[in-house]
Amino acid sequence: MRYSNGLCPAFSPSISSFSPSTPRIIQPTTSTRIYAYGKGSEIWPECNEEPIGLSASFPGGVIPQPAKDLLDSSDPTVSQSATSQTTSAVDALAGTSSIPTRGRKRRAVRRTLSHLLQSAARASTRRARSMEENEAVQTYGVPPPAIDKGPAILTLALLGTKCVPVKHIAAAVGMSVYFVGLASWCAAPKVGSTDYQPIVNMPSLPSKGHVPNLITNPLGASLTNSRVYRTWLRVGALLGLLLPTVVLAQLTLGSKLPAVMTMANWINIGNVGEAKRIVGGPMFLLCFQALTEAVARTALLPLPIRILIPVSYNTLRLSSLQSWAFPSVTSMIPTSLQVLGVANLVYWYANLFFFLVPVGVMRYLRAHFFCVEATEVTVRKGGEGSVGLLP
């Protein structure tokens, strides 16, 4: 601590006259009326630039092995023995004997030392985790998103129950290879790029380091928080995931449990395997699209590549929906299941031509140009409303 003039005597003992023949007498001062904190006094130490780890509490910054064993073990007996070894090591460093004693005082010291070590380790872990999250937020604008496991589980279930045609699996693999190639090309350096000034073919973030909100949400908060947008997504989840899952569950269990097929009177299908593949194909492509989009967000691909993923899968899914809504053999699926196919076909046609192309593609491309490619944008007079400046 640093104090201004006149502060130290208020907290220091007064010393009488000293001579070789007289001992040094120290008398504490209890008066606080004369000396008080004045202007410019600093009573708080400066903040540490880096977090203090557990190793800073030991000589040389090396944590003894007994302390590591104490932190790694959860057994009380092991913790007690490791604490005893740690106490012995500390005594040896101090030059004292390490003769073990028995009693309440020694047990209290062991418990206190164990609690301090474990608390320090937990605090150090929390500080390290918070620093990693803060660095991610400062770098990318938002914490790194997690990949939802639901689409992956549903995809494996569809493959395991043989509800996916081979052509849909080949199409998904081909699309994945295509997008991996695009991502590699985007991250590849241009000709003339150096290590000090790397220039890639298509950057995903601005070079200045500041990430605008439009990068994290290219559609705009006004659209994504609206009731119409949320209702549209719920309708798509109902038609594309929930109802087909119910149909496939009844078809799969009905082939093994005839009682389930008897309960579902509306299902009257001669070829159950073909009907499962007709319904499961579009559902598989939708789940694979969700997985690809999640990986693209986590890998921070450029916005034009990210919007290309739903457009490509939506277009690919229309052909399989066409065979579901209008099968070649009318008696292959019942009328109720055919109505569900027609509803899916209408919805995904509308999603492609009324949302993805005119709204999604335009906003993603403008967000990429404004926030990543361009350094300064000049808008003509009166063009602010149509240029894409979204709230």
CSV table of C-alpha atoms in Angstrom, one decimal:
chain,number,residue,atom,x,y,z
A,1,MET,CA,0.0,0.0,0.0
A,2,ARG,CA,1.0,3.6,-0.5
A,3,TYR,CA,0.1,6.4,1.8
A,4,SER,CA,0.4,10.1,1.7
A,5,ASN,CA,2.5,12.1,4.2
A,6,GLY,CA,1.2,12.0,7.8
A,7,LEU,CA,-0.7,8.7,7.4
A,8,CYS,CA,1.9,6.2,8.5
A,9,PRO,CA,2.3,7.4,12.1
A,10,ALA,CA,-1.4,6.9,12.8
A,11,PHE,CA,-0.9,3.1,12.2
A,12,SER,CA,2.7,2.7,13.5
A,13,PRO,CA,3.8,2.3,17.1
A,14,SER,CA,5.5,5.2,18.9
A,15,ILE,CA,9.1,4.5,19.9
A,16,SER,CA,10.7,5.9,23.0
A,17,SER,CA,14.2,7.1,23.1
A,18,PHE,CA,16.7,4.4,22.4
A,19,SER,CA,20.2,3.9,23.8
A,20,PRO,CA,22.5,0.9,24.1
A,21,SER,CA,21.8,0.5,27.8
A,22,THR,CA,18.0,0.7,27.6
A,23,PRO,CA,15.8,-1.7,25.9
A,24,ARG,CA,13.5,-0.7,23.0
A,25,ILE,CA,10.0,-0.2,24.2
A,26,ILE,CA,7.1,-0.3,21.8
A,27,GLN,CA,3.8,1.2,22.8
A,28,PRO,CA,0.8,1.0,20.5
A,29,THR,CA,-1.0,4.2,19.6
A,30,THR,CA,-4.8,4.2,19.8
A,31,SER,CA,-5.5,7.8,18.9
A,32,THR,CA,-7.2,8.4,15.6
A,33,ARG,CA,-8.2,11.9,16.1
A,34,ILE,CA,-5.1,13.7,15.0
A,35,TYR,CA,-4.2,11.5,12.0
A,36,ALA,CA,-6.8,10.8,9.4
A,37,TYR,CA,-7.0,9.8,5.7
A,38,GLY,CA,-6.2,12.8,3.5
A,39,LYS,CA,-6.5,13.6,-0.1
A,40,GLY,CA,-4.5,11.4,-2.4
A,41,SER,CA,-4.3,8.4,-0.1
A,42,GLU,CA,-4.5,5.0,-1.7
A,43,ILE,CA,-5.6,2.2,0.5
A,44,TRP,CA,-6.5,-0.4,-2.2
A,45,PRO,CA,-3.7,-2.3,-4.0
A,46,GLU,CA,-3.6,-2.3,-7.8
A,47,CYS,CA,-5.5,-5.1,-9.6
A,48,ASN,CA,-3.6,-8.0,-11.0
A,49,GLU,CA,-3.3,-8.1,-14.7
A,50,GLU,CA,-3.4,-11.9,-14.8
A,51,PRO,CA,-5.3,-14.3,-12.5
A,52,ILE,CA,-3.4,-15.7,-9.6
A,53,GLY,CA,-3.2,-19.5,-9.9
A,54,LEU,CA,-2.7,-22.1,-7.2
A,55,SER,CA,0.9,-22.5,-8.1
A,56,ALA,CA,1.7,-18.9,-7.0
A,57,SER,CA,1.1,-20.0,-3.4
A,58,PHE,CA,4.1,-22.5,-3.5
A,59,PRO,CA,7.9,-21.8,-3.7
A,60,GLY,CA,9.1,-21.7,-7.2
A,61,GLY,CA,5.6,-22.0,-8.6
A,62,VAL,CA,5.6,-25.8,-8.3
A,63,ILE,CA,2.6,-27.4,-6.7
A,64,PRO,CA,3.8,-30.4,-4.5
A,65,GLN,CA,2.6,-33.8,-5.5
A,66,PRO,CA,0.7,-34.4,-2.3
A,67,ALA,CA,-1.4,-31.2,-3.0
A,68,LYS,CA,-2.1,-32.5,-6.5
A,69,ASP,CA,-3.2,-35.9,-5.2
A,70,LEU,CA,-5.4,-34.1,-2.7
A,71,LEU,CA,-7.1,-32.1,-5.5
A,72,ASP,CA,-7.5,-35.1,-7.8
A,73,SER,CA,-8.9,-37.5,-5.2
A,74,SER,CA,-12.4,-37.4,-3.9
A,75,ASP,CA,-11.9,-40.1,-1.2
A,76,PRO,CA,-11.9,-38.5,2.3
A,77,THR,CA,-9.2,-41.0,3.5
A,78,VAL,CA,-7.0,-40.2,0.5
A,79,SER,CA,-7.6,-36.5,1.0
A,80,GLN,CA,-6.6,-36.8,4.7
A,81,SER,CA,-3.4,-38.7,3.9
A,82,ALA,CA,-2.5,-36.3,1.1
A,83,THR,CA,-3.1,-33.4,3.4
A,84,SER,CA,-0.8,-34.9,6.0
A,85,GLN,CA,1.9,-35.3,3.3
A,86,THR,CA,1.4,-31.7,2.2
A,87,THR,CA,1.7,-30.5,5.8
A,88,SER,CA,4.9,-32.5,6.2
A,89,ALA,CA,6.3,-31.0,3.0
A,90,VAL,CA,5.5,-27.5,4.2
A,91,ASP,CA,7.2,-28.2,7.5
A,92,ALA,CA,10.3,-29.6,5.8
A,93,LEU,CA,10.5,-26.4,3.7
A,94,ALA,CA,10.3,-24.3,6.8
A,95,GLY,CA,13.1,-26.3,8.4
A,96,THR,CA,10.9,-27.8,11.2
A,97,SER,CA,10.4,-31.5,12.1
A,98,SER,CA,7.5,-33.4,10.5
A,99,ILE,CA,6.6,-35.6,13.5
A,100,PRO,CA,2.9,-36.4,13.1
A,101,THR,CA,0.7,-35.5,16.1
A,102,ARG,CA,-2.7,-36.6,17.0
A,103,GLY,CA,-5.5,-34.4,18.3
A,104,ARG,CA,-8.2,-32.1,17.4
A,105,LYS,CA,-5.9,-29.2,16.5
A,106,ARG,CA,-4.0,-31.2,13.9
A,107,ARG,CA,-7.3,-32.5,12.4
A,108,ALA,CA,-8.6,-29.0,12.2
A,109,VAL,CA,-5.4,-27.9,10.4
A,110,ARG,CA,-5.8,-30.7,7.9
A,111,ARG,CA,-9.4,-29.9,7.2
A,112,THR,CA,-8.7,-26.2,6.8
A,113,LEU,CA,-5.8,-26.9,4.5
A,114,SER,CA,-7.9,-29.3,2.4
A,115,HIS,CA,-10.7,-26.7,2.1
A,116,LEU,CA,-8.3,-23.9,1.1
A,117,LEU,CA,-6.6,-26.0,-1.6
A,118,GLN,CA,-9.9,-27.2,-3.1
A,119,SER,CA,-11.4,-23.7,-3.0
A,120,ALA,CA,-8.3,-22.2,-4.7
A,121,ALA,CA,-8.4,-24.9,-7.4
A,122,ARG,CA,-12.1,-24.3,-8.1
A,123,ALA,CA,-11.6,-20.5,-8.2
A,124,SER,CA,-8.7,-20.9,-10.6
A,125,THR,CA,-10.8,-23.1,-12.9
A,126,ARG,CA,-13.7,-20.7,-12.9
A,127,ARG,CA,-11.4,-17.8,-13.7
A,128,ALA,CA,-9.8,-19.7,-16.6
A,129,ARG,CA,-13.2,-20.6,-18.0
A,130,SER,CA,-14.5,-17.0,-17.7
A,131,MET,CA,-11.3,-15.7,-19.5
A,132,GLU,CA,-11.9,-18.2,-22.3
A,133,GLU,CA,-15.5,-17.1,-22.7
A,134,ASN,CA,-14.5,-13.4,-22.6
A,135,GLU,CA,-11.9,-14.0,-25.3
A,136,ALA,CA,-14.5,-15.7,-27.5
A,137,VAL,CA,-16.9,-12.9,-27.0
A,138,GLN,CA,-14.3,-10.3,-27.8
A,139,THR,CA,-13.2,-12.2,-30.9
A,140,TYR,CA,-16.5,-13.4,-32.4
A,141,GLY,CA,-19.0,-11.1,-30.8
A,142,VAL,CA,-20.9,-14.0,-29.2
A,143,PRO,CA,-20.0,-17.1,-27.3
A,144,PRO,CA,-19.2,-20.0,-29.6
A,145,PRO,CA,-22.6,-21.8,-30.2
A,146,ALA,CA,-23.1,-25.4,-29.3
A,147,ILE,CA,-24.2,-28.0,-31.8
A,148,ASP,CA,-27.7,-29.4,-31.0
A,149,LYS,CA,-27.7,-33.2,-30.7
A,150,GLY,CA,-31.3,-33.6,-31.7
A,151,PRO,CA,-30.9,-33.7,-35.5
A,152,ALA,CA,-27.9,-36.0,-35.2
A,153,ILE,CA,-29.9,-38.5,-33.0
A,154,LEU,CA,-32.9,-38.3,-35.4
A,155,THR,CA,-30.6,-38.9,-38.4
A,156,LEU,CA,-29.1,-42.0,-36.9
A,157,ALA,CA,-32.5,-43.3,-36.0
A,158,LEU,CA,-33.7,-42.8,-39.6
A,159,LEU,CA,-30.6,-44.6,-40.9
A,160,GLY,CA,-31.0,-47.4,-38.3
A,161,THR,CA,-34.7,-48.1,-39.2
A,162,LYS,CA,-34.0,-48.1,-43.0
A,163,CYS,CA,-36.2,-45.1,-43.7
A,164,VAL,CA,-33.7,-43.3,-46.0
A,165,PRO,CA,-33.3,-44.1,-49.7
A,166,VAL,CA,-29.8,-44.6,-51.0
A,167,LYS,CA,-30.0,-41.7,-53.3
A,168,HIS,CA,-30.7,-39.3,-50.4
A,169,ILE,CA,-27.7,-40.5,-48.5
A,170,ALA,CA,-25.5,-40.1,-51.7
A,171,ALA,CA,-26.9,-36.5,-52.1
A,172,ALA,CA,-26.2,-35.6,-48.5
A,173,VAL,CA,-22.6,-36.9,-48.8
A,174,GLY,CA,-22.1,-35.0,-52.1
A,175,MET,CA,-23.4,-31.8,-50.6
A,176,SER,CA,-21.1,-32.1,-47.6
A,177,VAL,CA,-18.1,-32.6,-49.8
A,178,TYR,CA,-19.1,-29.6,-51.8
A,179,PHE,CA,-19.4,-27.3,-48.8
A,180,VAL,CA,-16.2,-28.6,-47.3
A,181,GLY,CA,-14.5,-27.7,-50.6
A,182,LEU,CA,-16.1,-24.2,-50.5
A,183,ALA,CA,-15.0,-23.7,-46.9
A,184,SER,CA,-11.4,-24.7,-47.8
A,185,TRP,CA,-11.3,-22.3,-50.7
A,186,CYS,CA,-12.7,-19.4,-48.6
A,187,ALA,CA,-9.9,-19.9,-46.0
A,188,ALA,CA,-7.1,-20.3,-48.5
A,189,PRO,CA,-4.8,-17.3,-48.8
A,190,LYS,CA,-4.7,-15.2,-51.9
A,191,VAL,CA,-1.7,-14.8,-54.1
A,192,GLY,CA,0.6,-12.2,-52.5
A,193,SER,CA,-0.7,-12.8,-49.0
A,194,THR,CA,2.0,-12.8,-46.2
A,195,ASP,CA,2.1,-14.1,-42.7
A,196,TYR,CA,2.0,-10.5,-41.4
A,197,GLN,CA,-0.9,-9.5,-43.6
A,198,PRO,CA,-2.9,-12.6,-44.4
A,199,ILE,CA,-5.6,-12.1,-47.1
A,200,VAL,CA,-8.0,-15.0,-47.7
A,201,ASN,CA,-10.3,-15.5,-50.6
A,202,MET,CA,-13.5,-14.8,-48.6
A,203,PRO,CA,-13.1,-13.6,-45.0
A,204,SER,CA,-15.9,-14.4,-42.5
A,205,LEU,CA,-15.1,-11.6,-40.0
A,206,PRO,CA,-13.9,-7.9,-40.4
A,207,SER,CA,-10.2,-7.4,-40.3
A,208,LYS,CA,-10.4,-4.6,-37.7
A,209,GLY,CA,-11.5,-7.1,-35.0
A,210,HIS,CA,-14.8,-5.5,-34.2
A,211,VAL,CA,-17.8,-7.8,-35.0
A,212,PRO,CA,-21.0,-5.9,-35.7
A,213,ASN,CA,-24.3,-7.3,-34.5
A,214,LEU,CA,-25.4,-7.7,-38.1
A,215,ILE,CA,-22.8,-10.5,-38.5
A,216,THR,CA,-24.2,-12.5,-35.6
A,217,ASN,CA,-27.8,-12.0,-36.8
A,218,PRO,CA,-27.9,-11.1,-40.5
A,219,LEU,CA,-31.7,-11.4,-40.7
A,220,GLY,CA,-32.1,-8.6,-38.1
A,221,ALA,CA,-33.5,-8.6,-34.6
A,222,SER,CA,-36.8,-7.0,-35.8
A,223,LEU,CA,-37.5,-10.0,-38.0
A,224,THR,CA,-36.2,-12.9,-35.9
A,225,ASN,CA,-38.1,-11.6,-32.8
A,226,SER,CA,-41.4,-11.1,-34.7
A,227,ARG,CA,-44.4,-13.3,-34.1
A,228,VAL,CA,-44.8,-14.0,-37.8
A,229,TYR,CA,-41.3,-15.4,-38.1
A,230,ARG,CA,-41.6,-17.6,-35.1
A,231,THR,CA,-45.0,-18.9,-36.2
A,232,TRP,CA,-43.5,-19.7,-39.6
A,233,LEU,CA,-40.7,-21.7,-38.1
A,234,ARG,CA,-43.1,-23.6,-35.8
A,235,VAL,CA,-45.3,-24.6,-38.8
A,236,GLY,CA,-42.2,-25.9,-40.6
A,237,ALA,CA,-41.2,-28.0,-37.6
A,238,LEU,CA,-44.7,-29.4,-37.3
A,239,LEU,CA,-45.0,-30.4,-41.0
A,240,GLY,CA,-41.4,-31.4,-41.6
A,241,LEU,CA,-40.4,-33.1,-38.3
A,242,LEU,CA,-43.1,-33.8,-35.8
A,243,LEU,CA,-45.9,-35.3,-37.9
A,244,PRO,CA,-43.6,-37.4,-40.1
A,245,THR,CA,-41.9,-38.7,-36.9
A,246,VAL,CA,-45.3,-39.9,-35.7
A,247,VAL,CA,-46.1,-41.5,-39.0
A,248,LEU,CA,-42.7,-43.3,-39.1
A,249,ALA,CA,-43.0,-44.4,-35.5
A,250,GLN,CA,-46.4,-46.0,-36.3
A,251,LEU,CA,-45.1,-47.6,-39.5
A,252,THR,CA,-42.0,-49.0,-37.8
A,253,LEU,CA,-43.7,-50.3,-34.7
A,254,GLY,CA,-46.6,-51.6,-36.7
A,255,SER,CA,-44.4,-53.9,-38.7
A,256,LYS,CA,-43.2,-55.4,-35.4
A,257,LEU,CA,-46.3,-55.0,-33.2
A,258,PRO,CA,-49.5,-55.7,-35.2
A,259,ALA,CA,-51.6,-54.2,-32.4
A,260,VAL,CA,-50.2,-50.8,-33.1
A,261,MET,CA,-51.1,-51.1,-36.8
A,262,THR,CA,-54.6,-52.1,-35.7
A,263,MET,CA,-55.0,-49.0,-33.5
A,264,ALA,CA,-54.0,-46.8,-36.4
A,265,ASN,CA,-57.0,-47.4,-38.7
A,266,TRP,CA,-56.0,-44.6,-41.1
A,267,ILE,CA,-52.8,-46.5,-42.1
A,268,ASN,CA,-53.7,-49.0,-44.9
A,269,ILE,CA,-50.4,-49.5,-46.7
A,270,GLY,CA,-49.5,-52.5,-48.7
A,271,ASN,CA,-45.7,-51.8,-49.0
A,272,VAL,CA,-44.7,-50.4,-45.6
A,273,GLY,CA,-41.0,-50.2,-46.5
A,274,GLU,CA,-41.6,-48.1,-49.6
A,275,ALA,CA,-43.9,-45.8,-47.6
A,276,LYS,CA,-41.2,-45.4,-44.9
A,277,ARG,CA,-38.6,-44.4,-47.4
A,278,ILE,CA,-41.0,-41.9,-49.1
A,279,VAL,CA,-41.7,-40.2,-45.7
A,280,GLY,CA,-38.2,-40.6,-44.3
A,281,GLY,CA,-36.3,-39.2,-47.2
A,282,PRO,CA,-37.3,-35.5,-46.9
A,283,MET,CA,-37.0,-35.8,-43.1
A,284,PHE,CA,-33.5,-37.1,-43.4
A,285,LEU,CA,-32.5,-34.2,-45.6
A,286,LEU,CA,-34.0,-31.7,-43.2
A,287,CYS,CA,-32.1,-33.1,-40.3
A,288,PHE,CA,-28.8,-33.2,-42.3
A,289,GLN,CA,-29.4,-29.5,-43.2
A,290,ALA,CA,-29.8,-28.6,-39.5
A,291,LEU,CA,-26.5,-30.4,-38.8
A,292,THR,CA,-24.7,-28.7,-41.6
A,293,GLU,CA,-25.9,-25.3,-40.6
A,294,ALA,CA,-24.8,-25.9,-37.0
A,295,VAL,CA,-21.3,-26.9,-38.1
A,296,ALA,CA,-21.1,-23.9,-40.4
A,297,ARG,CA,-22.0,-21.5,-37.5
A,298,THR,CA,-19.5,-23.1,-35.2
A,299,ALA,CA,-16.7,-23.0,-37.9
A,300,LEU,CA,-17.6,-19.4,-38.6
A,301,LEU,CA,-18.0,-19.8,-42.4
A,302,PRO,CA,-18.7,-16.7,-44.4
A,303,LEU,CA,-22.3,-15.5,-44.6
A,304,PRO,CA,-22.7,-16.3,-48.3
A,305,ILE,CA,-21.8,-20.0,-47.7
A,306,ARG,CA,-24.0,-20.2,-44.7
A,307,ILE,CA,-27.1,-19.0,-46.6
A,308,LEU,CA,-26.3,-21.3,-49.5
A,309,ILE,CA,-26.8,-24.3,-47.2
A,310,PRO,CA,-30.6,-24.0,-46.6
A,311,VAL,CA,-31.2,-22.9,-50.2
A,312,SER,CA,-29.4,-26.0,-51.5
A,313,TYR,CA,-31.1,-28.4,-49.2
A,314,ASN,CA,-34.5,-26.8,-49.6
A,315,THR,CA,-34.2,-27.2,-53.4
A,316,LEU,CA,-33.0,-30.8,-53.1
A,317,ARG,CA,-35.9,-31.7,-50.8
A,318,LEU,CA,-38.5,-30.6,-53.3
A,319,SER,CA,-38.0,-33.5,-55.7
A,320,SER,CA,-38.5,-36.1,-52.9
A,321,LEU,CA,-41.6,-34.1,-51.6
A,322,GLN,CA,-43.0,-34.3,-55.2
A,323,SER,CA,-42.9,-38.1,-55.1
A,324,TRP,CA,-44.5,-38.0,-51.7
A,325,ALA,CA,-47.4,-35.7,-52.6
A,326,PHE,CA,-48.1,-37.2,-56.0
A,327,PRO,CA,-46.9,-40.9,-56.0
A,328,SER,CA,-46.8,-42.9,-59.2
A,329,VAL,CA,-49.1,-45.5,-57.7
A,330,THR,CA,-52.0,-43.8,-55.9
A,331,SER,CA,-52.8,-46.8,-53.7
A,332,MET,CA,-49.2,-46.9,-52.3
A,333,ILE,CA,-50.0,-44.4,-49.5
A,334,PRO,CA,-53.4,-43.4,-48.0
A,335,THR,CA,-55.1,-40.1,-48.7
A,336,SER,CA,-54.3,-38.7,-45.2
A,337,LEU,CA,-50.6,-39.3,-45.6
A,338,GLN,CA,-50.7,-37.9,-49.2
A,339,VAL,CA,-52.3,-34.7,-47.8
A,340,LEU,CA,-49.4,-34.3,-45.4
A,341,GLY,CA,-47.1,-34.6,-48.4
A,342,VAL,CA,-48.9,-31.9,-50.3
A,343,ALA,CA,-48.8,-29.6,-47.2
A,344,ASN,CA,-45.0,-30.1,-47.0
A,345,LEU,CA,-44.6,-29.5,-50.7
A,346,VAL,CA,-46.5,-26.2,-50.5
A,347,TYR,CA,-44.7,-25.0,-47.4
A,348,TRP,CA,-41.2,-25.7,-48.6
A,349,TYR,CA,-41.9,-24.1,-52.0
A,350,ALA,CA,-43.2,-21.0,-50.2
A,351,ASN,CA,-40.2,-21.1,-47.9
A,352,LEU,CA,-37.8,-21.1,-50.9
A,353,PHE,CA,-39.4,-18.5,-53.1
A,354,PHE,CA,-41.0,-16.2,-50.5
A,355,PHE,CA,-38.4,-16.2,-47.7
A,356,LEU,CA,-35.0,-17.7,-48.5
A,357,VAL,CA,-34.4,-16.1,-51.9
A,358,PRO,CA,-36.0,-12.6,-51.5
A,359,VAL,CA,-35.3,-12.1,-47.8
A,360,GLY,CA,-32.6,-14.5,-46.5
A,361,VAL,CA,-30.2,-14.4,-49.4
A,362,MET,CA,-30.4,-10.6,-49.9
A,363,ARG,CA,-29.9,-9.8,-46.2
A,364,TYR,CA,-27.0,-12.3,-45.7
A,365,LEU,CA,-25.2,-10.9,-48.8
A,366,ARG,CA,-25.7,-7.3,-47.8
A,367,ALA,CA,-24.6,-8.0,-44.2
A,368,HIS,CA,-21.4,-9.7,-45.6
A,369,PHE,CA,-20.7,-6.7,-47.9
A,370,PHE,CA,-21.4,-4.0,-45.4
A,371,CYS,CA,-19.7,-5.6,-42.3
A,372,VAL,CA,-16.8,-7.6,-43.9
A,373,GLU,CA,-15.9,-6.5,-47.4
A,374,ALA,CA,-16.5,-2.8,-47.4
A,375,THR,CA,-14.6,-0.3,-45.3
A,376,GLU,CA,-17.1,2.6,-45.9
A,377,VAL,CA,-20.5,2.6,-47.5
A,378,THR,CA,-22.1,5.8,-48.9
A,379,VAL,CA,-25.9,5.5,-49.3
A,380,ARG,CA,-27.7,7.7,-51.8
A,381,LYS,CA,-30.2,10.2,-50.5
A,382,GLY,CA,-33.5,8.5,-49.8
A,383,GLY,CA,-32.1,5.0,-50.1
A,384,GLU,CA,-31.7,4.1,-46.4
A,385,GLY,CA,-35.0,2.3,-46.3
A,386,SER,CA,-34.2,-0.2,-49.1
A,387,VAL,CA,-30.4,-0.7,-48.6
A,388,GLY,CA,-30.7,-3.2,-45.8
A,389,LEU,CA,-29.9,-1.1,-42.7
A,390,LEU,CA,-31.7,-3.5,-40.3
A,391,PRO,CA,-32.2,-2.8,-36.6
